[in-house]
Every structure is written in C-alpha cells, then in structure tokens.
XYZ file of C-alpha atoms in Angstrom:
376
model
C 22.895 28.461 31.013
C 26.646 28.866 30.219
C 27.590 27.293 27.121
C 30.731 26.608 27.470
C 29.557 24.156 30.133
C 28.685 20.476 29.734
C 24.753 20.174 30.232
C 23.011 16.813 31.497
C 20.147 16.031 29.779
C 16.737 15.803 32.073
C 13.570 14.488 30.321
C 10.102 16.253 31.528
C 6.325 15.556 30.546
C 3.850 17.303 31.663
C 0.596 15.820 33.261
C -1.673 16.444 30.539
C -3.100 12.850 29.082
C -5.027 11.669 26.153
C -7.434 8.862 25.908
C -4.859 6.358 24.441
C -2.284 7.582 27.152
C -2.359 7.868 31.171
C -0.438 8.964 33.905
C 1.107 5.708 34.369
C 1.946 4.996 30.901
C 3.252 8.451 30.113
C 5.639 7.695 33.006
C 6.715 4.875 31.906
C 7.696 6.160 28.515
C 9.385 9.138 30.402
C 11.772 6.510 32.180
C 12.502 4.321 29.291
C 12.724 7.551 27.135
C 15.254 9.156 29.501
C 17.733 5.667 29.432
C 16.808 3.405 32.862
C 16.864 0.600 30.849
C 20.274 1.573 29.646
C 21.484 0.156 33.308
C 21.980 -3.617 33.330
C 19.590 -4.638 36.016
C 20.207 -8.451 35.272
C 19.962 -10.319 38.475
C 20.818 -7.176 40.640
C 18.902 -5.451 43.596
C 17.611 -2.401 42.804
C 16.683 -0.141 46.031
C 13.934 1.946 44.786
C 14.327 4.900 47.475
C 11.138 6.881 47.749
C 8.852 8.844 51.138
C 6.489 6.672 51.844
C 4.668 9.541 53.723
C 3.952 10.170 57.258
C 0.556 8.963 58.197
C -2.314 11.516 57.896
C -0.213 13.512 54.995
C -2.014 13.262 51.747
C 0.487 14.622 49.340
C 3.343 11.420 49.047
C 3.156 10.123 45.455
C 0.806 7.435 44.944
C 1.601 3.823 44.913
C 0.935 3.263 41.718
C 4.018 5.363 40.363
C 6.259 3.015 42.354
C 4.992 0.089 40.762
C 5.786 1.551 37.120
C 9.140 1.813 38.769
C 9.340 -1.628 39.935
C 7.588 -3.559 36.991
C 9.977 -1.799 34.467
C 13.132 -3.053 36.686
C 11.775 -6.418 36.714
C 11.050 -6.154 32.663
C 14.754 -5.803 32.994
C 15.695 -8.325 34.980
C 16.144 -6.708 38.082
C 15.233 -7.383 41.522
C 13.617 -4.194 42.728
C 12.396 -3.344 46.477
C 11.267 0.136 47.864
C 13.189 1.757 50.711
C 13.392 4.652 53.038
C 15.291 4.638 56.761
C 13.774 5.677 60.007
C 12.699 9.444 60.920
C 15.030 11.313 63.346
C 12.138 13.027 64.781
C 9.230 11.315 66.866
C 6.421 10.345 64.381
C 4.016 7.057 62.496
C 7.907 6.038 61.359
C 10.361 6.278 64.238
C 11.014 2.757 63.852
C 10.370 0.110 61.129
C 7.343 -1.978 62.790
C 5.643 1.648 62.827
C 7.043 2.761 59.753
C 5.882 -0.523 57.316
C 2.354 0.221 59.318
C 2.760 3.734 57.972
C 4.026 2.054 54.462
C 0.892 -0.656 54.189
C -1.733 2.586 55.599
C -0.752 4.665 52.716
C -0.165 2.040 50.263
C 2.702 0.861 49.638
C 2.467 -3.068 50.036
C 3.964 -5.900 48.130
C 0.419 -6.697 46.389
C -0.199 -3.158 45.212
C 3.580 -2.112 44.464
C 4.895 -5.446 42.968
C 7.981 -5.389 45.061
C 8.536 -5.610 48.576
C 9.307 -3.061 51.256
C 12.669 -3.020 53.372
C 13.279 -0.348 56.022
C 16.760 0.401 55.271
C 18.198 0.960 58.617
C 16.483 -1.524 60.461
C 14.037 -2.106 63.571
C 15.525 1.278 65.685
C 17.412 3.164 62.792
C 20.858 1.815 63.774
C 21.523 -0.805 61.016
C 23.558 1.304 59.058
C 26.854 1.208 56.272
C 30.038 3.362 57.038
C 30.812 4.996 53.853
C 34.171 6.595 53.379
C 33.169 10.364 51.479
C 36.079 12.342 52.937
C 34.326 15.507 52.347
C 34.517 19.084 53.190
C 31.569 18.566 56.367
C 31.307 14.883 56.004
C 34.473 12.124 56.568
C 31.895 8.899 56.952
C 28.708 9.247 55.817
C 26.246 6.844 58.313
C 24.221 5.595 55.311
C 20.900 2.559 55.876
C 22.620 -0.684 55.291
C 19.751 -2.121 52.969
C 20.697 0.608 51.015
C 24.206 0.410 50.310
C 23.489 -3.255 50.102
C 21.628 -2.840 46.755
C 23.669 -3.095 43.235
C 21.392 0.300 42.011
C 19.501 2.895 43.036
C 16.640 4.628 41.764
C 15.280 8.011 43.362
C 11.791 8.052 43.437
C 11.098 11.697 44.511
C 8.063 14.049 45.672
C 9.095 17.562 44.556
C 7.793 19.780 46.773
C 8.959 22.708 49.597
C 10.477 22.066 52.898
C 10.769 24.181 55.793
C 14.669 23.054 56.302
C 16.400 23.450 52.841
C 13.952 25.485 50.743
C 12.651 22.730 48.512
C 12.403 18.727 49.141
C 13.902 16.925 45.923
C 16.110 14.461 44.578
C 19.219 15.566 46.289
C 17.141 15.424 49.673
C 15.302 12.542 49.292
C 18.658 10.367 48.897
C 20.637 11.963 51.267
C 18.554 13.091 54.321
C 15.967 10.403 53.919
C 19.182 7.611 53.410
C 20.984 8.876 56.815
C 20.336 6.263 59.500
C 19.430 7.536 62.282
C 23.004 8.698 63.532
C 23.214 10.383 59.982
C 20.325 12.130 59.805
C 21.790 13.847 63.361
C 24.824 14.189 61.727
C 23.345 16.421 59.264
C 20.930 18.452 61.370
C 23.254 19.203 64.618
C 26.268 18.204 65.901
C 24.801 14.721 66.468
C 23.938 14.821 70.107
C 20.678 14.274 71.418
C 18.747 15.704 74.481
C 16.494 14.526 76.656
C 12.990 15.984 77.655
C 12.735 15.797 81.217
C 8.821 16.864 81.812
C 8.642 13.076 79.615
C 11.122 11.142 81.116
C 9.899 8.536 83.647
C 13.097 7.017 84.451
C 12.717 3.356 83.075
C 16.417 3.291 82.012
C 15.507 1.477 78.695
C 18.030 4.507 77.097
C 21.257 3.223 79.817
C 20.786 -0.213 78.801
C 21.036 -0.039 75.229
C 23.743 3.175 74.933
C 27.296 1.507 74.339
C 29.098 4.442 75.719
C 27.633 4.563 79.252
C 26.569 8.413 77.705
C 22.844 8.106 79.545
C 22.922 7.944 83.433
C 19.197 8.350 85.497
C 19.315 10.006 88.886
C 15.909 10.907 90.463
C 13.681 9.202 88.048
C 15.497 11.692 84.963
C 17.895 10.703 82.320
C 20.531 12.826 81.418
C 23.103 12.606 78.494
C 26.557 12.818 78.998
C 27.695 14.818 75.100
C 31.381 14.092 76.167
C 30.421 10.653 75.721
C 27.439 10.213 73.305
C 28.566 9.183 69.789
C 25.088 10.381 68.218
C 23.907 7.032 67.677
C 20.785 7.372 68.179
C 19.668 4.276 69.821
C 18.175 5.772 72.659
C 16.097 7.771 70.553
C 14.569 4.527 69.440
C 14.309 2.593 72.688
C 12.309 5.262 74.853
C 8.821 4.474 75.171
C 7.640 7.971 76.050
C 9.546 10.106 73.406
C 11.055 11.696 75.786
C 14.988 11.525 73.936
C 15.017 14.402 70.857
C 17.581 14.992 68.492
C 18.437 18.734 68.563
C 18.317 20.736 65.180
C 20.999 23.500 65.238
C 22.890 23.229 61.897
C 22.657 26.203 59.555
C 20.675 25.734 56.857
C 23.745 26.210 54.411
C 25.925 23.510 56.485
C 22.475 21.315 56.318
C 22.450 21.740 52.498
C 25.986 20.570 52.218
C 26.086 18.178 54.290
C 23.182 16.709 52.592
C 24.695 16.855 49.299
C 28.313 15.087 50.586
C 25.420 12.475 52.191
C 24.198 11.944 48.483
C 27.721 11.293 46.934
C 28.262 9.057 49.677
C 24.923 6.645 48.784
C 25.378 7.005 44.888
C 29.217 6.924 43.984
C 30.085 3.589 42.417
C 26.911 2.370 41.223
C 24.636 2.923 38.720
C 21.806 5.524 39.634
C 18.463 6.774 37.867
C 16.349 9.383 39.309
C 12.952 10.700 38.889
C 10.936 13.367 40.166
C 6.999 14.024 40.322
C 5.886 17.989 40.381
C 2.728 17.682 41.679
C 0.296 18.602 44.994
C 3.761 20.811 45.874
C 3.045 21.542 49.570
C 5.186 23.954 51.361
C 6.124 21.871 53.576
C 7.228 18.029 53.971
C 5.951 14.801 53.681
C 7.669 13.967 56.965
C 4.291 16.433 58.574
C 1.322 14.247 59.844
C -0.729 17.063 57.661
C -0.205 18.518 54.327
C -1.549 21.972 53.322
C -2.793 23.474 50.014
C -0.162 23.597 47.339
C 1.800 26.369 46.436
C 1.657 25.797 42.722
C -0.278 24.061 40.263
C 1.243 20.693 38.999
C 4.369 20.960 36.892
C 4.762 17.415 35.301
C 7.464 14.157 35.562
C 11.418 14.645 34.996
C 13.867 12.215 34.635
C 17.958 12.101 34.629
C 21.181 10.123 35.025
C 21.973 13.117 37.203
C 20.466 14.502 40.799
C 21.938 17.535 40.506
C 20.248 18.694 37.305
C 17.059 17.048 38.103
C 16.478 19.100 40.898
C 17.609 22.279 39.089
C 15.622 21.655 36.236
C 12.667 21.253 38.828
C 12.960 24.283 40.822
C 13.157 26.377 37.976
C 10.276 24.912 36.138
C 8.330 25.520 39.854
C 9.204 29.473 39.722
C 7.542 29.414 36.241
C 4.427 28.724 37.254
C 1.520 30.549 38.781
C 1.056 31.008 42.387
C -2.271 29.454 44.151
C -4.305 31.966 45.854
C -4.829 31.039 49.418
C -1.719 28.894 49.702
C 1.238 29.584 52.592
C 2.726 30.965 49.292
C 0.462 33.921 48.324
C 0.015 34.974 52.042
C 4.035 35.382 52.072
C 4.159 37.465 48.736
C 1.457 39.528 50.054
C 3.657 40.780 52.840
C 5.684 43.792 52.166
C 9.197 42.188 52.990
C 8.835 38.884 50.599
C 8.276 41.263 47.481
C 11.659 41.510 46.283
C 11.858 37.641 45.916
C 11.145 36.146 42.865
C 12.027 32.106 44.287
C 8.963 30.538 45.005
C 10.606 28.523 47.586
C 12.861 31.153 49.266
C 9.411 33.338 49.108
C 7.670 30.307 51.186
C 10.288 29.954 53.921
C 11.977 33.337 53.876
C 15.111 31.861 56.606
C 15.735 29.043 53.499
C 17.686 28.897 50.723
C 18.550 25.914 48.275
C 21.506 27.404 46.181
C 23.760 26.408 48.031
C 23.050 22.956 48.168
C 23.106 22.306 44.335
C 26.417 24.809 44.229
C 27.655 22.225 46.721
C 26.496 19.284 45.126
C 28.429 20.495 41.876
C 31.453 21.143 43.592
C 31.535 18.007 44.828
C 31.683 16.290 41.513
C 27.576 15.013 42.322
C 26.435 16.882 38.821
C 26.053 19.669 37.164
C 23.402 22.804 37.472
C 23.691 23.289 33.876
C 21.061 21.211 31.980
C 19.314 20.388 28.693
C 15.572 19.708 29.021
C 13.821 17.138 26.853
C 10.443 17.196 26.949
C 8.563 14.830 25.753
C-alpha cells in the first residue's frame, strides 16, 4: 500500500467461533464494530440489497445473516427491507412473482428475515429511477426505483468468482444487480435485445407492450427494429416463451466500468454500509441454477463505509489462501498456460480481469484501493 495515500478502514473476522460466540453474533459485532450504527437510521428506509440466489444454487448467503442485518437497523430505528431487481437473462427471477417464489424457496421471507422483501424494479423489471451520473460510459444510470426510493443502503454481499468480471463483490452486487432491466443491458451490450426465432410463436405480446413500435411480427416471427428499440426491456419480460434475449457484447473492461459508474449512481448522496461474506466461493455466480465446488476455503466477514476497499481487501485476502483440489480452480492452474498467474480469479476465468473495475471505481471518486484492515 502507498503511504502517502489515505487508507479506508475495512473490519474482517474470520469464521472461527467459540462456545460463547457464533456466526451470527460475531457478525453482528463485526457491523457494530465497523460503525453501521454510526448512520442515523431513525425513521428511515433502509434497502438492504443482497442475491437472493437463483433457485437450485446452494451457495447465496443464508437467511439468517440478513436478519442480523435487519434486526440491528431496526435496534436503530430504522425501517429495513431486502432488495434485489429482476435478472436480464431468462431464469427462477425474470420477473418479481417468480423472483419472491425464488426469494420465499431459498429463504428469504418476512417471518424468517424480520423485514420484508421488495423487488426493486417491479413486476417486469421496468420500474426504474433515472439517475443523473454523467460519467465517462454512463450519462443516466437506469437504477430499481425501490431502491433509490430508500433513505440508506446496505450491501449485503456473497464474495465469490464470476465468469463476467473476475470476481462477484460489493461493487457488483450494487451496481449490476441494482440495474433495472434496461440497465443491466446497458451495462452488458449496447442495450438492444434480439429475438430467438426457433422460440418465437408470434403471439405479439412483445408489439403490444414496446412504446417505440421497435417489435413488428410477419410470418408468425418477431423481429426488432435497433433503430428504434430504446433497450427497455419490456419485451423481454412480456414473452411467454423466452424467446426475446438480451445480447452480451461489452468488453469485460467497459463491463467493469460501467458497473462501477452504475454503483456511484445508486450510492452518492446517502448514507451507505457494506458487508461482505467469504465463504462457499464458487467460481461462478449465484445468478447459475447450480453452484460448483469452491475454489477456496472460507475467508471470513468484512465490513466498510467504503465498496471500493471492501472488495479490495477481499480479493486479496482470497489469493492468500489455499487452492481446493478438484475445484474449476486447480484444474486451470494445472494447465500449462494459467501458470504464470498468481490471481485466483484471473486464474479461474483466464478472458477476466477485475483491476480495472476497482481502478475505475477509484477514479471515479467511489473509494479508494488503498486500505487498513481491522480484524477483529
């Protein structure tokens, strides 16, 4: 670290408990150690944005960690509720009937969390906030309304890798998983959507609700006029056969960035705590109906005032640790052409990199990569 450099503090714990002390507890003291209840929460909504995991992947963080979350905002006076928008891609939470079924399936319900859940940008991932961000990739970040409606946000995140942008952690959690749907294909492509015609049927549902007369049907097949679509999205939502796909052709650097400009769009103005959970770190996301082995053994909890560091402060403490024999991670070090890399993440998806999302991010005025770690 350069010294000359202001360093945000990040607070860590490891997993290990005693008999007086569990997992719960320990994170609890982690939050309140690291300053959440610095943040007047008095009367205030509180989105508590977290993955609440597609259905049949096992490695989301457990409920239970989101109630800690929630019960210590209400201590405070808060009003807290857990959040996440719509998927881009065709999945168990395309929309928000099928994602709060996805929510309640893996746990996260008003009874066992404490607090109740609110799909962010709505029924069809279209209820979304313009925010003004006036960045370098990004003018008007397409954020879910519910939340840029809340007073303060909290980051709930799942450290682990992703087959996009290296590593999924705070920095992605906020600003990928807070893109309505029109965001989140403003990050991945140019926004424009394409339509699968071996899937089509020709019901039309996609000209009915596009505002732009962008989707015309001749001989039973949609087809999407780009000089006209606006990347909404809608039609993505509407088609009862899945048959409308968002296309992925960003570079993974102008993903990265855009992310991070996404992320200064949701957080600026308000007070925002984030927290991150090393553990069952699977090399891929918890947007995958599966999840394989981990890559790693279990690192422990952070906590920070600041994204940016967090996530730093996370991969580093991940390329620290052994690697798990048998994992998607030891079959790419054995291969001659991933020796030279000492990133476990990098080493995992060889055609990803996650510099230059936190050198964005710091540019950007989101944080700082330079860091002081606390344990605790």
């Amino acid at each position: 670290m350069k010294p000359d450099m202001e360093q945000s503090k990040v607070y860590f714990t490891t997993f290990k408990t005693s008999f007086t002390e569990n997992l719960l507890s320990k994170l609890r003291r982690l939050i309140i150690t690291a300053g959440i209840k610095e943040i007047d929460f008095e009367d205030k909504y509180a989105a508590i944005k977290l993955h609440f995991g597609e259905y049949g992947n096992l490695a989301f963080l457990r409920p239970n960690y989101a109630k800690v979350v929630a019960d210590v905002v209400k201590e405070a006076g808060g009003m807290p509720f857990l959040t996440d928008c719509n998927t881009l891609y065709v999945g168990s939470r395309k929309n928000a009937l099928d994602h709060l079924d996805t929510a309640y399936a893996n746990g996260f319900s008003p009874m066992t969390t404490g607090c109740q859940v609110i799909i962010a940008d709505g029924l069809k991932g279209t209820d979304e906030a313009l925010v003004p961000v006036n960045g370098e990739y990004v003018k008007e970040a397409k954020v879910g309304r519910a939340l840029m409606d809340a007073d303060i946000l909290i980051s709930l995140t799942h450290f682990k890798g992703h087959e996009a942008t290296s590593f999924g952690g705070a920095i992605k959690n906020i600003g990928m998983g807070g893109g309505s749907r029109a965001g989140k294909m403003e990050m991945h492509s140019d926004g424009k959507p394409t339509v699968a015609a071996d899937k089509c049927i020709g019901c039309k549902s996609c000209t009915l609700v596009c505002a732009h007369t962008g989707v015309t049907v001749s001989d039973k097949k949609a087809k999407i006029d780009h000089d006209k679509c606006v990347g909404c999205g809608r039609c993505i939502g509407v088609c009862p056969k899945d048959a409308i796909e968002a296309t992925f052709d960003a570079s993974n650097k102008n993903l990265n960035c855009k992310m991070a400009e996404y992320t200064k769009a949701i957080c600026q103005n308000r007070p925002c705590f984030h927290i991150a959970l090393v553990c069952d770190v699977s090399p891929n996301c918890d947007c995958h109906a599966e999840n394989d082995i981990p890559i790693i053994p279990d690192v422990g909890m952070f906590a920070s005032f600041d994204p940016v560091a967090l996530d730093k402060a996370c991969a580093d403490a991940c390329n620290r640790q052994p690697i798990i024999a048998g994992s998607v991670l030891a079959e790419q070090a054995a291969r001659q052409e991933c020796t030279a890399h000492k990133d476990h993440f990098h080493m995992t998806h060889p055609d990803t990199e996650w510099e230059s999302c936190i050198a964005h991010s710091v540019k950007i005025g989101l944080g700082t990569d330079q860091y002081e770690l606390i344990e605790i």
